[in-house]
PDB file of C-alpha atoms in Angstrom:
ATOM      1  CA  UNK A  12     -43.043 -16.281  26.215  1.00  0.00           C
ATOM      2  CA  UNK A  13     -40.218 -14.056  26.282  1.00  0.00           C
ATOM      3  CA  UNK A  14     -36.651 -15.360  26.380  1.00  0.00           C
ATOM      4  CA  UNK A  15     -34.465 -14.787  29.036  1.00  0.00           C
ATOM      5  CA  UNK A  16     -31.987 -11.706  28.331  1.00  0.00           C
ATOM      6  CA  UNK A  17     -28.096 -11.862  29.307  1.00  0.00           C
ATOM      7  CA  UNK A  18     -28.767  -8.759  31.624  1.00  0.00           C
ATOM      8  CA  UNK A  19     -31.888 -10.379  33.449  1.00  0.00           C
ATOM      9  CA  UNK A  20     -29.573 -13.426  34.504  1.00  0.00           C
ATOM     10  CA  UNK A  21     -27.169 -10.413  35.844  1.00  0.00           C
ATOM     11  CA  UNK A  22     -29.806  -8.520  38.022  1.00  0.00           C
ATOM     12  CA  UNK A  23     -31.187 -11.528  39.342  1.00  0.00           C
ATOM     13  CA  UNK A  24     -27.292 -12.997  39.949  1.00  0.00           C
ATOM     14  CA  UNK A  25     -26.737  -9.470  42.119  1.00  0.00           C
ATOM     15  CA  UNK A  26     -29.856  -9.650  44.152  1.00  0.00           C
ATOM     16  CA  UNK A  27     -29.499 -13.382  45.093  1.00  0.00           C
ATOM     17  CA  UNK A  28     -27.670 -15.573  46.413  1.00  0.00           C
ATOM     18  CA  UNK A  29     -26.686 -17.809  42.898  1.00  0.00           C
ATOM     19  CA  UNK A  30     -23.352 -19.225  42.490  1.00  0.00           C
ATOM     20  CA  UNK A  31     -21.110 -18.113  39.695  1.00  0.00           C
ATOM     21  CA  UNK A  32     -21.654 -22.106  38.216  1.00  0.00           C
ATOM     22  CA  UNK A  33     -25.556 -21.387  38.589  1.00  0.00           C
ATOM     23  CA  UNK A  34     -24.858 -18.258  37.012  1.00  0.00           C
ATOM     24  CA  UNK A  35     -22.891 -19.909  34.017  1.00  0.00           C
ATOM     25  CA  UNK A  36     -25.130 -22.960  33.115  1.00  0.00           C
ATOM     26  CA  UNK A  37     -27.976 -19.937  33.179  1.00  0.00           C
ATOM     27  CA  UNK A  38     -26.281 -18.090  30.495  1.00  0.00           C
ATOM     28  CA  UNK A  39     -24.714 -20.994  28.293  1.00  0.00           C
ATOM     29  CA  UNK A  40     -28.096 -22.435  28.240  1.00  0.00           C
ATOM     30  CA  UNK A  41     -30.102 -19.666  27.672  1.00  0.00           C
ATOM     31  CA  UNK A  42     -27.814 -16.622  26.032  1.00  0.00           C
ATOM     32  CA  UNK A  43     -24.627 -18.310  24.256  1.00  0.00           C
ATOM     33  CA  UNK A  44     -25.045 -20.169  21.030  1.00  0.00           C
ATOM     34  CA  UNK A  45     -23.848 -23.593  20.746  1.00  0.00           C
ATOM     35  CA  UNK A  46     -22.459 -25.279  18.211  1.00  0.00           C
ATOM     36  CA  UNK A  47     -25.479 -25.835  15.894  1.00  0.00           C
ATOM     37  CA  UNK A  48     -26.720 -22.701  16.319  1.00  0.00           C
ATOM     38  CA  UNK A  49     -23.268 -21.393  15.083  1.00  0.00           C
ATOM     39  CA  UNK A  50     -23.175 -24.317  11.917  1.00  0.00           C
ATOM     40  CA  UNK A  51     -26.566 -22.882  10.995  1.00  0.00           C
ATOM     41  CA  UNK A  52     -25.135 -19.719  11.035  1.00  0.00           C
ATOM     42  CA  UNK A  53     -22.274 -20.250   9.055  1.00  0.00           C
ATOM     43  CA  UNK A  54     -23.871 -22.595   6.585  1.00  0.00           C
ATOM     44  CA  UNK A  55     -26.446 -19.780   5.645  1.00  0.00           C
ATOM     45  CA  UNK A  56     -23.685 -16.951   5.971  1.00  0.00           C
ATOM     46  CA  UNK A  57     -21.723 -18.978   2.971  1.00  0.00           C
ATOM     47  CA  UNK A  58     -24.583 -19.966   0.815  1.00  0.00           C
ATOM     48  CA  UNK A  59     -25.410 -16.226   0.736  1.00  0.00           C
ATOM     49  CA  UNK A  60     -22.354 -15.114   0.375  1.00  0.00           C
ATOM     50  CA  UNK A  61     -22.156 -17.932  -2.564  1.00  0.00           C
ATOM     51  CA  UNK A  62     -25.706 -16.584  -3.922  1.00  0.00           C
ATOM     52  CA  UNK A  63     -24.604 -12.903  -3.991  1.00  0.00           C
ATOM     53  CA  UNK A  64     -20.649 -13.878  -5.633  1.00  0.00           C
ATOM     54  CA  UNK A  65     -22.300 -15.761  -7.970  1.00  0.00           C
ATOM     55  CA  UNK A  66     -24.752 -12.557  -8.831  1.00  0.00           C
ATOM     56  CA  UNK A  67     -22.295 -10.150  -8.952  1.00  0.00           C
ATOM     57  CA  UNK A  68     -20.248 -12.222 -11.403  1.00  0.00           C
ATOM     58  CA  UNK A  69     -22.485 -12.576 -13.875  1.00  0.00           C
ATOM     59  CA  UNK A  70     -23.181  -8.828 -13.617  1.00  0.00           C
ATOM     60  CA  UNK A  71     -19.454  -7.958 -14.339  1.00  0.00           C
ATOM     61  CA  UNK A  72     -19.965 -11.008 -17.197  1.00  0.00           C
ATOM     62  CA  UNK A  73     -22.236  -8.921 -19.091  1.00  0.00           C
ATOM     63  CA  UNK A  74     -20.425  -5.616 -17.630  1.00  0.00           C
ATOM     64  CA  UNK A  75     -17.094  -6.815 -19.425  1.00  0.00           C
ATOM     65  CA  UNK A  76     -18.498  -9.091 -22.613  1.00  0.00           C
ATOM     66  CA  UNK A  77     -21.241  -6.382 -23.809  1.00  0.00           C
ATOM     67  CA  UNK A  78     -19.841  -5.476 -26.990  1.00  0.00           C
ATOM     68  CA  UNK A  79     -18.537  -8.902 -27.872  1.00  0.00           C
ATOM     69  CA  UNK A  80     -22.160  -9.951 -26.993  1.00  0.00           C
ATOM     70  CA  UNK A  81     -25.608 -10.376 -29.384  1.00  0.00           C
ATOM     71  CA  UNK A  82     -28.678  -9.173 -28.438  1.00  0.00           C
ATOM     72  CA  UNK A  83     -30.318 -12.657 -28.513  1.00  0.00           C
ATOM     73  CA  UNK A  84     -27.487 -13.891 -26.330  1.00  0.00           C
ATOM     74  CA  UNK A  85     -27.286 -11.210 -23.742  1.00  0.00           C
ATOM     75  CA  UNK A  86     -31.291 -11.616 -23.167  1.00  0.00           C
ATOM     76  CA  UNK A  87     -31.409 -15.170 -23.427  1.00  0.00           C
ATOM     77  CA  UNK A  88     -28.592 -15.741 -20.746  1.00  0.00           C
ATOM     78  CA  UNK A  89     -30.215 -13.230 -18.414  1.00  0.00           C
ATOM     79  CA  UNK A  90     -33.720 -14.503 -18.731  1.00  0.00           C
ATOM     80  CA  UNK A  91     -32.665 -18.428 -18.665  1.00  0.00           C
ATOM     81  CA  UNK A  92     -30.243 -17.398 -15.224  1.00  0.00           C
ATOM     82  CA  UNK A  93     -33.783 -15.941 -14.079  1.00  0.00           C
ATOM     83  CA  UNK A  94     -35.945 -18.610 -14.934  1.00  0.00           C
ATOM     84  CA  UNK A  95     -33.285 -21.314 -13.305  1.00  0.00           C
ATOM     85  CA  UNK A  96     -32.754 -19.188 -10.145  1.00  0.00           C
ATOM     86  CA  UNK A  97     -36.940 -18.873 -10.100  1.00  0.00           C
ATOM     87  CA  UNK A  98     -37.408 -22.933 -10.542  1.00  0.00           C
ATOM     88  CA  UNK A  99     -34.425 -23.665  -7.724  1.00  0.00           C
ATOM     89  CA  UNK A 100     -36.437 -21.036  -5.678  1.00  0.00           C
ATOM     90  CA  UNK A 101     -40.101 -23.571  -6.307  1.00  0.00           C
ATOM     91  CA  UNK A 102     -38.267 -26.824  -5.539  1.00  0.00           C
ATOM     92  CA  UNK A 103     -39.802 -28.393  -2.534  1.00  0.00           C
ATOM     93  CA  UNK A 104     -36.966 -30.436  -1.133  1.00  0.00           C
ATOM     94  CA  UNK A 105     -34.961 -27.132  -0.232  1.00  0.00           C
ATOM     95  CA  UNK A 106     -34.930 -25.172   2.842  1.00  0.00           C
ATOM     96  CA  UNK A 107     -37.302 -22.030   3.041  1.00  0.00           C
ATOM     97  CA  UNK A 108     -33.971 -19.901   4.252  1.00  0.00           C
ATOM     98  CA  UNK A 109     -32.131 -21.348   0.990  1.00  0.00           C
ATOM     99  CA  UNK A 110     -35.087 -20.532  -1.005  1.00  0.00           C
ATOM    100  CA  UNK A 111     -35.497 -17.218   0.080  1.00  0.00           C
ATOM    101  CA  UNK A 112     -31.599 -16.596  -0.274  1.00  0.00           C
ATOM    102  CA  UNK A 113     -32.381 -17.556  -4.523  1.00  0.00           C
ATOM    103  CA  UNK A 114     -34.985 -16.037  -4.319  1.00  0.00           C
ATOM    104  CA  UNK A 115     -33.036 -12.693  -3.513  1.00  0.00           C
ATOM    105  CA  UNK A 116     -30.576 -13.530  -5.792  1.00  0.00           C
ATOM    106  CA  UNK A 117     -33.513 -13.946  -8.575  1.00  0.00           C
ATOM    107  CA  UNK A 118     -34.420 -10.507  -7.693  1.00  0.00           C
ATOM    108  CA  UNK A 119     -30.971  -9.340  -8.223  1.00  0.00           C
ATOM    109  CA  UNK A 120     -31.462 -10.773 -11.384  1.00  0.00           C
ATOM    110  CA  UNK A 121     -34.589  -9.143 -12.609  1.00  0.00           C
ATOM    111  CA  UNK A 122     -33.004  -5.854 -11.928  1.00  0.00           C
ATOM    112  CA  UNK A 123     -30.024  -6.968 -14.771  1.00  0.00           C
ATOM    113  CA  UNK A 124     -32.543  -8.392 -17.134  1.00  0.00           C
ATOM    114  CA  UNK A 125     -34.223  -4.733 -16.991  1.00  0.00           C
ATOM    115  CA  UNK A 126     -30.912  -3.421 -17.765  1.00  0.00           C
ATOM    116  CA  UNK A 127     -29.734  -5.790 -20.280  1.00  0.00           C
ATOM    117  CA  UNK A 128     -33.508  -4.540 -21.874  1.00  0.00           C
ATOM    118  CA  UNK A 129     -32.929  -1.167 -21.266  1.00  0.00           C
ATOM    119  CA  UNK A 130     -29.398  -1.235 -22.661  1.00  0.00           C
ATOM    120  CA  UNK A 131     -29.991  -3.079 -25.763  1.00  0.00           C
ATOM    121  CA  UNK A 132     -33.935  -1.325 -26.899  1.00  0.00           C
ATOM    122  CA  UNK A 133     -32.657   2.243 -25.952  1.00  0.00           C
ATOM    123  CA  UNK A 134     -36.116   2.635 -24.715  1.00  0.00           C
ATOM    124  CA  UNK A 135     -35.741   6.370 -23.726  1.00  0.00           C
ATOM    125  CA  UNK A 136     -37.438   5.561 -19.994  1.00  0.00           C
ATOM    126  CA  UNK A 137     -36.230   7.558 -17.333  1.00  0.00           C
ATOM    127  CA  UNK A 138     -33.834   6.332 -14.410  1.00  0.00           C
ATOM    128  CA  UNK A 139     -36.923   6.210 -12.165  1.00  0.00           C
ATOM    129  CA  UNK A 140     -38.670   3.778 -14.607  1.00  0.00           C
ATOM    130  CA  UNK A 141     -36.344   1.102 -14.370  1.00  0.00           C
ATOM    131  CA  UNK A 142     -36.330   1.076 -10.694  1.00  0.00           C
ATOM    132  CA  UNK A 143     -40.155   1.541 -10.822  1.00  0.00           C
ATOM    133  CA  UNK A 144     -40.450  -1.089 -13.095  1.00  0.00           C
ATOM    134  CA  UNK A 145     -38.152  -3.780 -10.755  1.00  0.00           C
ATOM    135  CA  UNK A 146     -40.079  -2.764  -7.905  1.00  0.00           C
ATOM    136  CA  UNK A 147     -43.094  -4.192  -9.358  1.00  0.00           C
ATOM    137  CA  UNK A 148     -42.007  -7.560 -10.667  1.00  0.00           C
ATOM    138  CA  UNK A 149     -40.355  -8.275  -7.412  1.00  0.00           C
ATOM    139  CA  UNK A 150     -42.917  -6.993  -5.033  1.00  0.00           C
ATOM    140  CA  UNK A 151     -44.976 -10.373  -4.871  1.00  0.00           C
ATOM    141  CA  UNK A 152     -41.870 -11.730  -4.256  1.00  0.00           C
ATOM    142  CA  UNK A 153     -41.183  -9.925  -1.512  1.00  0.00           C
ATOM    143  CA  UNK A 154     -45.090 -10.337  -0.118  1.00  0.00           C
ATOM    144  CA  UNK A 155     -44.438 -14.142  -0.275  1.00  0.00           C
ATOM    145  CA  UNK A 156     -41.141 -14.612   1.256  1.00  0.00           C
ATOM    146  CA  UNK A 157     -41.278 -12.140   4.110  1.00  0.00           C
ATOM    147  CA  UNK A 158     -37.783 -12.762   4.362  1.00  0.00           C
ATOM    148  CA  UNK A 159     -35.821  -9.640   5.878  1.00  0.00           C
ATOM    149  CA  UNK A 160     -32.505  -8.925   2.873  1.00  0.00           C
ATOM    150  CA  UNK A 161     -35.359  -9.073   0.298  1.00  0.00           C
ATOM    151  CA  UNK A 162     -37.498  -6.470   2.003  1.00  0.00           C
ATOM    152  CA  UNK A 163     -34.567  -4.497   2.438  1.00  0.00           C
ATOM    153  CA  UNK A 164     -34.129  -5.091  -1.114  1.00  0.00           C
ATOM    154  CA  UNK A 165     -37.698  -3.669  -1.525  1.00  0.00           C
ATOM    155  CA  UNK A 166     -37.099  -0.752   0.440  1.00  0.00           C
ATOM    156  CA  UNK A 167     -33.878   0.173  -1.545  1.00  0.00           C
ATOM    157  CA  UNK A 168     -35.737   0.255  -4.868  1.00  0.00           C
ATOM    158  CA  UNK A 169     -38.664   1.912  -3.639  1.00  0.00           C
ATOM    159  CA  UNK A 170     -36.321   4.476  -2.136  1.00  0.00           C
ATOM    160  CA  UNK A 171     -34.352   4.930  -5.222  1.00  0.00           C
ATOM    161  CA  UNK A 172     -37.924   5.190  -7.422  1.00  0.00           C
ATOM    162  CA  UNK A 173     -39.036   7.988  -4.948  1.00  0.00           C
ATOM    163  CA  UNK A 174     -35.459   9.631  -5.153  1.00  0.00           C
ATOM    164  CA  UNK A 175     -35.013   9.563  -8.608  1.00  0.00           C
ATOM    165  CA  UNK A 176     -38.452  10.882  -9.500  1.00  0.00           C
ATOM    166  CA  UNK A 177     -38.046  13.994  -7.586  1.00  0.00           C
TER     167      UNK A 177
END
């Protein structure tokens, strides 16, 4: 069933005979959001606004403490952040649009453990391999969540593999 559009309620307003209070109810009933709608909204907004702050900080943590830093410390924070994040992601008490919100932030996270890797090992991988490489430990991630910012998250990395390869 398709929902009524703002512009149906219009046409059928100009080729009828509705009042403008049958016109109104039409539209704050079917087009405006109400109040939950719009505490929904704003709850998620902030916890994924909280998710990604809390992200980039401990990116610009590792960013700004790396020499100060030992190896065992810099992997161990970075893998037990993962491994929480993961966990908070699996409890079943918590919303599926929190979870998937963690579970972005997890992915996030997987990218800096690659890093911290990268950074410490001096591997000698190419640019391409790192994004390769965080495209493939977050992909059944992304199969299981179907949630939107992680695809987009998805599509990013796979973009950046393909770019950087060439």
């Amino acid at each position: 069933m398709k929902k009524i559009q703002r512009e149906d309620i219009h046409v059928i307003a100009r080729h009828s005979n509705l009042t403008q209070e049958v016109v109104d109810k039409a539209l704050q009933e079917h087009v405006y959001n109400n109040k939950g709608m719009w505490q929904k909204f704003l709850r998620l907004f902030f916890i994924s606004l909280g998710v990604g702050f809390t992200v980039s900080g401990i990116v610009f943590f590792f960013a700004y403490n790396w020499a100060g830093l030992h190896k065992f410390a810099k992997i161990g924070l970075t893998e037990g952040l993962l491994i929480a994040t993961t966990i908070v992601a699996l409890l079943p008490r918590i919303n599926d649009h929190i979870k998937n919100i963690i579970l972005t932030g997890a992915s996030v996270l997987v990218g800096v453990l690659f890093a911290v890797f990268g950074q410490i090992y001096q591997t000698g991988a190419n640019a391409y391999d790192f994004f390769l490489a965080w495209t493939v430990f977050v992909t059944l991630w992304v199969l299981i969540s179907n949630f939107a910012p992680l695809w987009l998250l998805y599509l990013v990395l796979i973009n950046t593999t393909f770019i950087l390869y060439s």
